[in-house]
Coordinates of N, CA and C in Angstrom, one line a residue:
M150 N 68.2 -56.0 160.8 CA 67.5 -57.0 161.2 C 65.6 -57.3 161.0
A151 N 65.3 -58.9 160.7 CA 63.9 -58.8 159.8 C 63.2 -58.9 160.9
T152 N 61.8 -58.3 161.3 CA 60.8 -58.8 162.3 C 60.4 -59.7 161.8
V153 N 60.1 -60.8 162.0 CA 58.8 -61.6 162.1 C 57.4 -61.1 162.4
C154 N 56.6 -61.2 161.8 CA 55.4 -60.5 162.1 C 54.0 -62.0 161.7
Q155 N 53.0 -61.9 162.6 CA 52.5 -62.9 162.3 C 51.1 -62.0 162.5
I156 N 50.5 -62.6 161.4 CA 49.1 -62.0 161.1 C 47.7 -63.0 161.8
W157 N 47.2 -62.1 162.7 CA 45.8 -63.0 163.5 C 44.9 -63.1 162.4
R158 N 44.4 -64.6 162.5 CA 43.5 -64.5 161.8 C 42.0 -65.0 162.4
P159 N 41.0 -64.5 162.5 CA 39.9 -64.6 163.2 C 39.3 -66.0 163.8
D160 N 39.5 -66.6 162.5 CA 39.1 -68.2 162.2 C 39.6 -69.1 163.1
R161 N 41.1 -68.8 163.6 CA 42.1 -69.5 164.4 C 41.1 -69.4 165.8
G162 N 40.5 -69.0 166.0 CA 39.9 -68.8 168.1 C 38.6 -69.4 167.7
R163 N 38.3 -69.4 166.4 CA 36.8 -70.4 166.3 C 36.8 -71.7 166.5
C164 N 37.6 -72.1 165.6 CA 38.7 -73.4 165.9 C 38.8 -74.3 167.3
L165 N 39.8 -73.1 167.9 CA 40.2 -73.9 169.3 C 39.0 -73.5 170.4
K166 N 37.5 -72.9 170.3 CA 36.3 -73.1 170.9 C 36.1 -73.9 170.2
S167 N 36.1 -74.7 169.2 CA 35.1 -75.7 168.5 C 35.7 -77.3 169.3
Y168 N 37.0 -77.0 169.2 CA 38.2 -78.0 169.7 C 38.1 -78.0 171.5
G169 N 37.6 -77.2 171.8 CA 37.5 -77.1 173.1 C 35.8 -77.5 173.8
I170 N 34.7 -77.2 172.9 CA 33.4 -77.3 173.3 C 33.7 -79.3 173.1
I171 N 34.4 -79.7 172.2 CA 34.5 -81.4 171.6 C 35.4 -82.0 173.0
A172 N 35.8 -81.4 173.2 CA 36.7 -81.9 174.5 C 36.1 -82.1 175.6
V173 N 35.1 -80.8 176.1 CA 34.1 -80.8 177.2 C 33.1 -82.1 177.4
L174 N 32.3 -81.8 176.1 CA 31.7 -82.9 175.7 C 32.1 -83.8 176.0
F175 N 33.2 -84.9 175.6 CA 33.5 -86.2 175.2 C 34.1 -86.1 177.1
M176 N 34.8 -85.3 177.9 CA 34.7 -85.5 179.1 C 33.7 -85.4 179.9
D177 N 32.6 -85.2 179.5 CA 30.8 -85.3 180.2 C 30.4 -86.6 179.8
L178 N 30.8 -87.3 178.2 CA 29.9 -88.3 178.6 C 30.8 -89.6 178.9
M179 N 32.6 -89.3 179.1 CA 33.0 -90.5 180.1 C 32.9 -90.4 181.2
L180 N 32.2 -89.1 182.2 CA 32.2 -89.0 183.5 C 30.4 -89.8 183.9
Q181 N 29.6 -89.9 182.8 CA 28.1 -90.3 182.6 C 28.7 -91.9 182.7
C182 N 29.3 -92.2 182.0 CA 29.5 -94.0 181.8 C 30.2 -94.5 183.1
V183 N 31.1 -93.3 183.7 CA 31.4 -94.3 184.8 C 30.6 -94.0 186.2
N184 N 29.8 -93.0 186.5 CA 28.6 -92.7 187.2 C 27.8 -94.0 187.1
G185 N 27.4 -94.1 186.2 CA 26.7 -95.2 185.4 C 27.0 -96.8 185.9
S186 N 28.4 -97.2 185.4 CA 29.0 -98.4 186.2 C 29.1 -98.5 187.6
L187 N 29.6 -97.2 188.4 CA 28.8 -97.7 189.8 C 28.0 -97.3 190.3
S188 N 27.2 -96.9 189.7 CA 25.5 -96.5 190.1 C 25.0 -98.0 189.9
T189 N 25.3 -99.4 189.2 CA 25.1 -100.4 189.2 C 25.6 -101.1 190.5
T190 N 26.5 -101.2 191.3 CA 26.7 -102.1 191.9 C 25.9 -101.9 193.7
N191 N 25.3 -103.1 193.6 CA 24.1 -103.8 194.2 C 24.6 -103.4 196.1
V192 N 26.0 -103.7 196.4 CA 26.3 -103.4 197.5 C 27.5 -102.7 197.9
E193 N 27.5 -101.7 199.0 CA 28.3 -100.6 199.2 C 28.7 -100.9 200.5
T194 N 29.8 -101.0 201.0 CA 30.3 -101.2 202.2 C 31.0 -99.5 203.1
H195 N 30.0 -99.2 203.8 CA 30.7 -98.0 204.8 C 31.3 -98.3 206.1
Y196 N 31.9 -97.7 206.3 CA 33.3 -98.1 207.8 C 32.7 -97.3 208.9
T197 N 32.2 -97.6 209.8 CA 32.1 -97.1 211.1 C 33.0 -97.3 212.3
R198 N 32.2 -96.7 213.5 CA 33.1 -97.2 214.8 C 33.2 -98.4 215.3
D199 N 32.1 -99.6 214.9 CA 31.8 -100.5 214.8 C 32.2 -101.6 213.9
G200 N 32.9 -101.5 213.1 CA 33.0 -101.6 211.9 C 32.8 -101.2 210.6
P201 N 33.0 -102.4 209.7 CA 32.5 -102.2 208.1 C 31.2 -102.5 208.4
F202 N 30.1 -101.6 207.7 CA 29.1 -101.4 207.6 C 28.4 -101.8 206.3
I203 N 27.4 -102.7 205.5 CA 27.0 -103.3 204.6 C 25.6 -102.5 204.1
T204 N 26.1 -102.0 203.1 CA 24.2 -101.6 202.9 C 24.1 -101.8 201.0
S205 N 22.1 -101.4 200.9 CA 22.4 -102.4 199.5 C 20.8 -101.0 199.3
P206 N 21.2 -100.0 198.2 CA 19.9 -99.8 197.7 C 19.2 -100.6 197.3
V207 N 19.5 -101.6 196.9 CA 18.7 -102.4 196.4 C 18.2 -104.0 197.4
V208 N 17.6 -104.4 197.8 CA 17.1 -104.8 198.3 C 17.0 -106.4 197.6
P209 N 17.7 -107.4 198.1 CA 17.5 -108.6 196.9 C 15.9 -109.6 197.5
D210 N 15.4 -110.4 196.6 CA 14.1 -111.0 196.9 C 14.7 -112.1 197.4
A211 N 14.3 -112.4 199.0 CA 14.3 -114.0 199.0 C 14.5 -115.3 197.9
A212 N 13.3 -114.7 196.9 CA 12.9 -116.0 195.6 C 14.5 -116.3 195.4
S213 N 15.4 -115.5 195.4 CA 16.6 -115.3 194.7 C 17.5 -115.8 195.5
V214 N 17.2 -116.1 196.8 CA 18.6 -116.6 197.8 C 17.6 -118.2 197.8
F215 N 16.8 -118.3 198.3 CA 16.1 -119.2 198.3 C 15.0 -119.7 197.0
P216 N 15.3 -120.7 196.0 CA 14.4 -120.5 194.5 C 13.0 -121.0 195.4
A217 N 11.9 -120.8 194.9 CA 10.8 -121.3 195.5 C 10.2 -122.8 195.2
D218 N 10.9 -123.5 193.9 CA 10.8 -124.7 193.6 C 11.7 -125.5 194.2
E219 N 12.3 -125.5 195.2 CA 13.4 -126.4 196.4 C 12.6 -126.9 196.5
D220 N 12.9 -128.4 196.9 CA 12.7 -129.7 197.1 C 12.3 -128.9 198.9
T221 N 11.0 -129.5 199.6 CA 11.2 -129.6 200.8 C 10.8 -130.8 201.1
S222 N 10.7 -132.0 200.9 CA 10.2 -133.2 201.2 C 10.9 -133.7 202.3
K223 N 12.5 -133.5 202.7 CA 13.5 -133.5 203.1 C 13.4 -133.0 204.5
C224 N 12.9 -132.1 204.3 CA 12.6 -131.0 205.3 C 11.8 -131.4 206.7
P225 N 12.4 -131.7 208.1 CA 11.8 -132.4 209.5 C 10.8 -131.3 209.7
S226 N 10.0 -131.7 210.0 CA 8.3 -130.8 210.7 C 8.3 -131.5 212.2
G227 N 7.9 -130.1 213.0 CA 7.6 -130.4 214.5 C 8.7 -130.1 215.1
G228 N 9.5 -130.0 214.7 CA 10.6 -129.0 215.4 C 10.7 -128.2 216.0
L229 N 12.1 -127.7 216.8 CA 12.2 -126.6 216.8 C 12.5 -125.4 215.4
C230 N 11.7 -124.2 215.4 CA 11.8 -123.2 214.2 C 13.5 -122.8 213.7
H231 N 14.4 -122.5 215.0 CA 15.8 -121.8 214.8 C 16.4 -123.3 214.1
R232 N 16.2 -124.8 214.7 CA 17.0 -125.3 214.2 C 16.6 -126.0 212.4
L233 N 15.5 -125.8 212.2 CA 15.6 -126.2 210.9 C 16.9 -125.7 209.8
P234 N 17.1 -126.3 208.6 CA 17.7 -126.0 207.9 C 17.7 -125.4 206.9
A235 N 18.7 -124.0 206.3 CA 18.3 -123.3 205.6 C 17.3 -123.0 204.5
H236 N 17.4 -124.6 203.6 CA 16.6 -124.9 202.1 C 15.2 -124.8 203.0
C237 N 15.3 -125.1 204.4 CA 13.3 -124.8 204.8 C 13.1 -124.0 204.9
I238 N 13.8 -122.8 205.3 CA 12.6 -121.6 205.8 C 13.3 -120.7 204.6
Q239 N 12.4 -119.2 204.5 CA 12.7 -117.9 204.0 C 12.5 -116.7 205.0
C240 N 13.7 -115.9 205.0 CA 14.0 -115.3 205.4 C 13.7 -114.2 204.7
D241 N 13.8 -112.6 205.6 CA 13.7 -111.3 204.8 C 14.6 -110.9 205.1
Y242 N 15.7 -111.2 204.9 CA 17.1 -110.9 204.4 C 17.3 -109.2 204.5
H243 N 17.9 -108.5 204.9 CA 18.2 -106.9 204.4 C 19.9 -106.9 204.7
L244 N 20.7 -105.9 203.7 CA 21.8 -106.3 203.7 C 22.2 -105.0 204.8
K245 N 21.4 -103.8 205.7 CA 21.5 -102.8 206.4 C 22.1 -103.5 207.7
C246 N 23.4 -104.0 208.4 CA 24.0 -104.3 209.1 C 25.3 -104.9 208.8
T247 N 25.8 -104.8 210.1 CA 26.8 -104.5 210.6 C 28.1 -106.0 210.5
Y248 N 29.2 -105.9 209.5 CA 29.5 -107.0 209.0 C 30.3 -107.7 210.2
G249 N 29.8 -108.9 210.4 CA 30.8 -110.1 211.4 C 29.8 -110.1 212.6
K250 N 28.9 -109.2 212.7 CA 27.8 -108.8 214.4 C 26.4 -109.7 213.8
P251 N 26.5 -110.3 214.9 CA 24.5 -111.0 215.0 C 23.8 -110.3 215.0
T252 N 22.7 -110.6 214.2 CA 21.6 -109.3 213.5 C 20.2 -110.6 213.7
L253 N 19.5 -109.9 214.1 CA 18.0 -110.7 213.4 C 17.5 -110.3 212.3
F254 N 16.8 -111.6 212.0 CA 16.0 -111.6 210.2 C 14.8 -112.5 211.1
T255 N 13.7 -111.8 210.2 CA 12.7 -112.5 210.5 C 12.6 -113.7 209.3
C256 N 12.0 -115.0 209.9 CA 12.0 -116.4 208.6 C 10.7 -116.8 209.3
R257 N 10.1 -117.9 208.0 CA 9.5 -118.4 208.3 C 9.0 -120.2 207.8
P258 N 8.8 -120.8 208.0 CA 9.1 -122.2 207.4 C 8.7 -121.7 206.4
K259 N 9.0 -122.9 205.0 CA 8.5 -122.6 203.6 C 7.1 -123.8 203.8
K260 N 6.4 -123.8 202.8 CA 5.3 -124.2 202.7 C 5.1 -125.8 203.0
G261 N 4.7 -126.5 203.7 CA 4.3 -127.8 203.8 C 5.4 -128.3 205.0
V262 N 5.9 -127.2 205.6 CA 7.3 -127.3 206.5 C 6.5 -126.5 207.9
H263 N 6.3 -127.5 209.3 CA 5.6 -127.2 210.2 C 6.8 -127.0 211.3
C264 N 7.1 -126.1 212.2 CA 8.0 -126.1 213.1 C 7.3 -125.4 214.8
I265 N 7.7 -125.5 215.8 CA 7.4 -124.9 217.3 C 8.4 -123.9 216.9
G266 N 7.4 -122.9 218.1 CA 8.8 -122.6 218.7 C 9.0 -122.9 220.4
E267 N 10.0 -122.0 221.5 CA 10.3 -122.5 222.6 C 9.3 -122.9 223.6
S268 N 7.9 -122.1 223.8 CA 6.4 -122.4 224.4 C 5.8 -123.6 223.9
G269 N 6.5 -124.1 222.5 CA 5.8 -125.4 222.3 C 4.7 -125.2 221.2
Q270 N 4.3 -124.1 220.8 CA 3.5 -123.5 220.1 C 3.5 -123.4 218.7
Q271 N 2.7 -123.7 217.5 CA 3.6 -124.1 216.4 C 3.4 -122.3 215.9
Q272 N 4.8 -122.3 214.9 CA 4.7 -120.9 214.7 C 5.1 -120.5 213.7
A273 N 4.6 -119.1 212.7 CA 4.1 -119.0 211.2 C 5.3 -118.2 210.7
N274 N 6.0 -117.1 211.8 CA 7.2 -116.3 211.8 C 8.1 -116.7 213.3
F275 N 9.2 -116.4 212.9 CA 10.2 -116.1 214.2 C 11.2 -115.3 213.6
S276 N 11.7 -115.1 214.9 CA 13.3 -114.4 214.5 C 14.1 -115.3 214.9
L277 N 15.6 -115.2 213.7 CA 16.9 -115.8 213.4 C 18.3 -114.9 213.9
N278 N 19.1 -115.7 214.7 CA 19.9 -114.6 215.1 C 20.5 -115.2 213.8
I279 N 21.1 -114.5 212.8 CA 22.7 -114.6 212.1 C 23.4 -114.0 211.5
T280 N 24.4 -114.2 211.7 CA 25.8 -113.4 211.8 C 25.8 -112.1 210.2
C281 N 26.1 -111.2 210.2 CA 25.6 -110.3 209.0 C 26.9 -111.1 208.4
Q282 N 27.2 -111.5 207.2 CA 28.1 -111.9 206.4 C 28.0 -113.0 205.0
F283 N 28.1 -112.7 203.9 CA 28.0 -113.2 202.5 C 28.4 -114.6 202.6
C284 N 27.8 -115.3 201.7 CA 27.6 -117.2 202.1 C 29.5 -117.4 201.7
W285 N 30.1 -116.1 201.1 CA 31.5 -116.7 200.2 C 32.7 -116.5 201.2
Q286 N 31.7 -115.2 202.4 CA 32.8 -115.2 203.2 C 32.9 -116.2 204.1
L287 N 32.2 -117.2 204.5 CA 32.2 -118.2 205.4 C 33.6 -118.4 206.2
D288 N 33.7 -119.6 206.8 CA 34.7 -119.9 207.4 C 35.3 -121.1 206.1
P289 N 36.1 -121.7 205.8 CA 36.0 -122.4 204.9 C 35.1 -124.3 205.7
S290 N 35.1 -124.2 207.0 CA 34.4 -125.1 207.6 C 33.0 -125.3 207.5
Q291 N 32.9 -124.3 206.6 CA 30.7 -124.2 206.8 C 30.8 -124.8 205.4
Y292 N 31.1 -124.5 204.8 CA 31.0 -125.1 202.9 C 31.5 -126.2 202.4
R293 N 31.4 -126.9 201.4 CA 32.2 -127.6 200.3 C 31.9 -127.6 199.5
C294 N 33.4 -127.8 198.7 CA 33.3 -127.5 197.4 C 33.9 -128.3 196.9
T295 N 33.6 -128.4 195.5 CA 34.4 -129.5 194.4 C 35.9 -129.9 194.7
N296 N 36.0 -131.3 194.4 CA 38.0 -131.1 194.3 C 37.8 -131.3 192.5
S297 N 39.3 -130.8 192.2 CA 39.9 -131.0 190.9 C 41.5 -131.4 191.1
T298 N 40.9 -133.1 190.3 CA 42.0 -134.1 189.9 C 43.1 -133.6 189.1
N299 N 42.9 -132.7 188.1 CA 43.4 -132.1 187.0 C 44.5 -131.5 187.2
C300 N 44.9 -130.8 188.3 CA 45.5 -130.1 188.7 C 46.9 -130.2 189.5
M301 N 47.6 -129.9 189.4 CA 49.5 -130.1 190.0 C 49.3 -129.6 191.4
T302 N 49.4 -130.4 191.9 CA 49.6 -129.9 193.6 C 50.9 -129.8 194.1
V303 N 51.8 -130.4 193.6 CA 53.4 -130.1 193.5 C 53.8 -129.4 192.5
S304 N 54.2 -127.6 192.6 CA 54.2 -126.6 191.7 C 54.8 -125.5 192.5
C305 N 55.5 -124.8 191.5 CA 55.9 -123.7 191.9 C 55.8 -123.0 191.5
P306 N 55.4 -121.3 191.3 CA 54.0 -121.3 192.5 C 52.9 -122.1 192.5
R307 N 51.8 -122.6 193.6 CA 51.1 -123.4 193.7 C 50.2 -122.7 193.0
K308 N 49.3 -123.9 192.7 CA 48.5 -123.6 190.9 C 46.7 -123.6 191.6
R309 N 45.8 -123.3 191.3 CA 44.8 -123.1 191.4 C 43.6 -123.6 190.2
Y310 N 42.3 -123.7 190.7 CA 41.6 -124.0 190.2 C 40.4 -123.5 190.3
N311 N 39.1 -123.3 189.3 CA 37.6 -122.9 190.2 C 36.9 -124.0 190.4
A312 N 36.3 -123.7 191.6 CA 35.5 -124.8 192.3 C 34.5 -124.0 192.5
T313 N 33.2 -125.1 193.0 CA 31.8 -125.1 193.0 C 31.7 -125.5 194.4
C314 N 31.1 -124.1 195.7 CA 31.2 -124.4 196.9 C 29.7 -124.4 196.8
D315 N 29.1 -125.2 197.6 CA 27.3 -124.7 198.8 C 27.7 -125.3 200.1
V316 N 27.0 -124.3 200.5 CA 27.2 -123.9 202.3 C 26.6 -124.7 202.9
L317 N 26.8 -125.5 203.9 CA 26.2 -126.9 204.4 C 24.7 -126.6 205.3
D318 N 24.0 -127.5 205.4 CA 22.5 -127.2 205.4 C 22.5 -126.4 207.0
H319 N 23.3 -126.4 207.8 CA 22.7 -126.0 208.9 C 23.9 -124.5 209.4
V320 N 24.3 -124.0 208.1 CA 24.6 -122.7 208.3 C 23.9 -122.1 207.6
H321 N 23.6 -120.3 207.8 CA 22.7 -119.1 207.6 C 23.8 -118.5 207.5
C322 N 23.7 -117.4 206.2 CA 24.0 -116.5 205.6 C 23.5 -115.7 204.9
L323 N 23.7 -114.9 204.1 CA 23.3 -114.0 202.7 C 24.3 -114.8 201.7
G324 N 22.8 -114.0 200.9 CA 23.2 -114.5 199.1 C 23.4 -115.3 198.9
K325 N 23.6 -115.8 198.0 CA 23.6 -117.2 197.1 C 24.1 -118.5 197.9
R326 N 23.7 -120.0 198.2 CA 24.0 -120.7 199.1 C 24.9 -121.2 198.2
R327 N 25.3 -121.5 196.6 CA 26.2 -121.8 196.1 C 26.9 -121.0 195.5
F328 N 28.5 -120.9 195.3 CA 29.1 -119.7 194.8 C 30.6 -119.9 194.5
P329 N 31.1 -119.6 193.8 CA 32.5 -120.4 192.5 C 33.7 -119.5 193.4
K330 N 34.8 -120.1 193.5 CA 35.9 -120.1 194.5 C 37.1 -120.4 193.7
R331 N 38.2 -119.7 194.1 CA 39.2 -120.5 193.3 C 40.0 -120.9 194.4
L332 N 40.5 -122.1 194.3 CA 41.3 -123.0 195.6 C 42.5 -123.3 195.1
F333 N 43.1 -123.4 196.0 CA 44.8 -124.2 195.8 C 44.7 -125.2 195.5
C334 N 45.0 -126.4 194.4 CA 44.8 -128.0 194.3 C 45.6 -128.6 196.0
N335 N 44.8 -129.4 195.7 CA 44.7 -129.8 197.1 C 44.5 -130.9 197.1
W336 N 44.2 -132.5 196.6 CA 44.2 -133.8 196.2 C 44.9 -134.6 196.1
T337 N 45.2 -136.1 196.7 CA 46.2 -137.1 196.8 C 45.8 -138.1 196.3
G338 N 46.9 -139.1 195.7 CA 46.5 -140.6 195.1 C 47.0 -141.3 195.5
G339 N 47.2 -141.1 196.7 CA 47.5 -142.5 197.8 C 49.0 -142.5 198.0
Y340 N 49.5 -141.7 197.4 CA 51.3 -142.3 197.8 C 51.6 -141.5 199.0
K341 N 52.5 -142.2 199.7 CA 53.0 -141.9 201.2 C 54.6 -141.4 200.6
W342 N 54.3 -140.3 201.7 CA 55.9 -139.8 201.5 C 57.1 -140.8 202.5
S343 N 56.9 -141.4 203.1 CA 57.5 -142.0 203.8 C 57.7 -143.0 203.3
T344 N 57.3 -143.7 202.4 CA 57.6 -144.7 201.5 C 58.5 -144.4 200.4
A345 N 58.5 -143.1 199.6 CA 58.9 -142.7 198.9 C 60.5 -142.3 199.1
L346 N 60.1 -142.1 200.7 CA 61.9 -140.9 200.9 C 62.5 -142.9 201.6
A347 N 62.0 -143.7 202.2 CA 62.5 -145.1 202.4 C 63.0 -145.5 201.1
L348 N 62.2 -145.5 199.8 CA 62.9 -146.1 198.8 C 63.9 -145.8 198.7
S349 N 64.3 -144.3 198.4 CA 64.9 -143.5 197.5 C 66.3 -143.6 198.4
I350 N 66.2 -143.9 199.8 CA 67.5 -144.2 200.7 C 68.0 -145.4 200.6
T351 N 67.0 -146.5 200.6 CA 67.9 -147.8 200.2 C 67.8 -148.7 199.3
L352 N 67.0 -148.1 197.8 CA 67.3 -148.7 197.0 C 66.7 -147.5 195.5
G353 N 67.7 -146.3 196.6 CA 67.7 -144.8 195.4 C 68.0 -145.3 193.9
G354 N 69.4 -146.0 194.6 CA 70.5 -146.0 193.3 C 70.3 -147.1 192.2
F355 N 68.9 -147.9 192.0 CA 67.8 -148.5 190.8 C 67.0 -148.0 190.6
G356 N 66.6 -146.5 191.2 CA 65.2 -145.9 190.6 C 64.5 -146.5 191.0
A357 N 64.3 -146.9 192.3 CA 63.2 -147.9 193.1 C 62.2 -146.8 193.9
D358 N 62.3 -145.5 193.9 CA 61.8 -144.5 194.3 C 61.2 -143.5 193.1
R359 N 61.8 -143.5 191.7 CA 60.7 -142.9 191.1 C 60.1 -143.7 190.4
F360 N 60.3 -145.3 189.5 CA 59.0 -146.3 189.9 C 58.1 -145.9 190.7
Y361 N 58.1 -145.9 192.1 CA 57.1 -145.5 193.3 C 56.2 -144.4 193.0
L362 N 56.9 -143.3 192.7 CA 56.0 -142.4 192.2 C 55.6 -141.7 190.7
G363 N 55.6 -143.3 189.9 CA 55.1 -143.1 188.5 C 56.1 -142.4 187.5
Q364 N 56.9 -142.1 188.0 CA 58.0 -141.2 187.2 C 59.5 -142.5 186.2
W365 N 58.3 -143.2 185.5 CA 59.6 -144.7 185.2 C 60.6 -144.1 183.9
R366 N 60.5 -142.9 183.3 CA 61.6 -142.3 182.5 C 63.0 -142.4 183.5
E367 N 62.5 -141.7 184.5 CA 63.8 -141.3 185.6 C 64.0 -142.7 186.1
G368 N 63.0 -143.2 186.4 CA 63.2 -144.4 187.0 C 64.2 -145.3 186.2
L369 N 64.3 -145.5 184.5 CA 65.2 -146.2 183.7 C 66.3 -145.6 184.0
G370 N 66.5 -144.5 183.4 CA 67.9 -143.8 183.6 C 68.9 -143.5 185.2
K371 N 68.0 -143.9 186.3 CA 68.6 -143.8 186.9 C 69.1 -145.2 187.0
L372 N 68.0 -146.5 186.8 CA 68.6 -147.6 187.3 C 69.7 -148.1 186.0
F373 N 69.8 -147.5 185.1 CA 71.2 -147.5 184.1 C 72.1 -146.8 183.9
S374 N 72.2 -145.6 185.2 CA 73.2 -145.0 185.3 C 73.9 -145.4 186.8
F375 N 73.6 -146.6 187.3 CA 73.4 -147.1 188.7 C 73.5 -145.8 190.1
G376 N 72.1 -145.0 189.5 CA 72.3 -143.9 191.0 C 72.5 -142.8 189.8
G377 N 73.2 -142.2 188.8 CA 74.0 -141.5 188.4 C 75.6 -141.2 189.3
L378 N 75.6 -143.0 189.6 CA 77.3 -142.8 190.3 C 76.9 -142.5 191.8
G379 N 75.6 -142.1 192.7 CA 75.4 -141.8 193.4 C 75.2 -140.8 193.6
I380 N 75.5 -139.6 192.9 CA 75.4 -138.3 193.0 C 73.4 -138.0 192.5
W381 N 72.5 -138.5 191.3 CA 71.8 -138.5 191.5 C 70.8 -139.3 192.7
T382 N 71.1 -140.1 192.9 CA 70.5 -141.0 194.3 C 70.3 -140.0 195.7
L383 N 71.8 -139.1 195.9 CA 72.0 -138.5 197.2 C 71.0 -136.9 196.4
I384 N 70.8 -136.7 195.4 CA 70.3 -135.3 195.1 C 68.3 -135.6 195.1
D385 N 68.2 -136.6 195.0 CA 66.8 -137.7 195.1 C 65.8 -137.6 196.3
V386 N 67.2 -138.4 197.1 CA 67.1 -137.8 198.7 C 66.9 -136.9 198.9
L387 N 67.7 -135.9 199.1 CA 67.3 -134.7 199.3 C 65.9 -134.2 198.7
L388 N 65.9 -134.0 197.5 CA 64.0 -133.9 197.3 C 63.0 -134.2 197.1
I389 N 63.5 -135.6 197.6 CA 61.7 -135.7 198.5 C 61.6 -135.6 199.3
G390 N 62.7 -135.7 200.2 CA 63.3 -135.4 201.8 C 62.3 -134.0 202.0
V391 N 62.3 -133.2 201.4 CA 61.8 -131.6 201.0 C 60.4 -131.4 200.9
G392 N 59.9 -132.9 199.8 CA 58.6 -132.9 199.4 C 58.7 -132.3 197.5
Y393 N 60.0 -131.5 197.3 CA 59.8 -130.6 195.8 C 59.6 -132.4 194.8
V394 N 60.3 -133.1 195.0 CA 59.8 -134.3 193.9 C 58.6 -135.2 194.5
G395 N 57.2 -134.7 194.3 CA 56.1 -135.7 194.0 C 55.4 -136.9 193.0
P396 N 54.5 -137.6 193.5 CA 54.0 -138.4 192.3 C 53.3 -137.4 190.7
V397 N 53.6 -138.5 190.1 CA 54.0 -138.2 188.4 C 52.2 -137.3 188.2
D398 N 51.6 -137.9 189.3 CA 50.1 -137.2 188.7 C 49.8 -136.1 189.4
G399 N 50.5 -135.4 190.0 CA 50.4 -133.8 191.0 C 50.1 -133.9 192.0
S400 N 49.7 -135.3 192.5 CA 49.1 -135.1 193.7 C 49.6 -134.9 194.8
L401 N 49.2 -135.0 196.1 CA 50.2 -134.9 197.9 C 50.3 -136.1 198.3
Y402 N 51.5 -136.2 198.9 CA 51.7 -137.2 199.6 C 50.8 -137.5 201.1
I403 N 50.5 -138.3 201.5 CA 49.6 -139.0 202.4 C 50.1 -139.2 203.8

């Protein structure tokens, strides 16, 4: 029985050692890249007994939140300081607060704006009680967004569009007051669901419901087929009744 012998070569160990060193250096480089990307995050959220706690190693400059060149000609003067609109004051915001909890911030009216305190005396600085949350975290009733008429509202799944939202003047929040957001398509072209359903029940055999919704091709098909001998008419009554068939422009019923 033959015995297979392998001769040990010193250069094999050196080769494996070199590959090991290269692998260690590569892993170290990857870890440095990951740590660098994590360290660029400006906002960190920690959780305590009272809830999430927002901290940041970099305190945002007030000028980045409210631009210095913003027009203050429409700002009221002589009123109470805490009732001034957000674009008329400048606050020293910080992110060391508990999310959703009221926090006192030091604010001052912008140049050219004058206000008074509860005592009736003019104030250069005052404290404002603001809920600790970013502007994009506000309730939808506290900001207004652009509405798109180029997306289909009647679709499955529901489609979204990119909107630009602005916070209302009397609402105070952290961060930028204008922010992007993805919203569901929600607009109407003036078509009434009750009218479409009534036409489908009474004159659906002649395609009146489809003509009303702007679907003239389907309307012609129903007209010349006498509502698909009644089958198409019955199906359309059900589809319009549940809202599956809508206006041709993709808008919602009113």
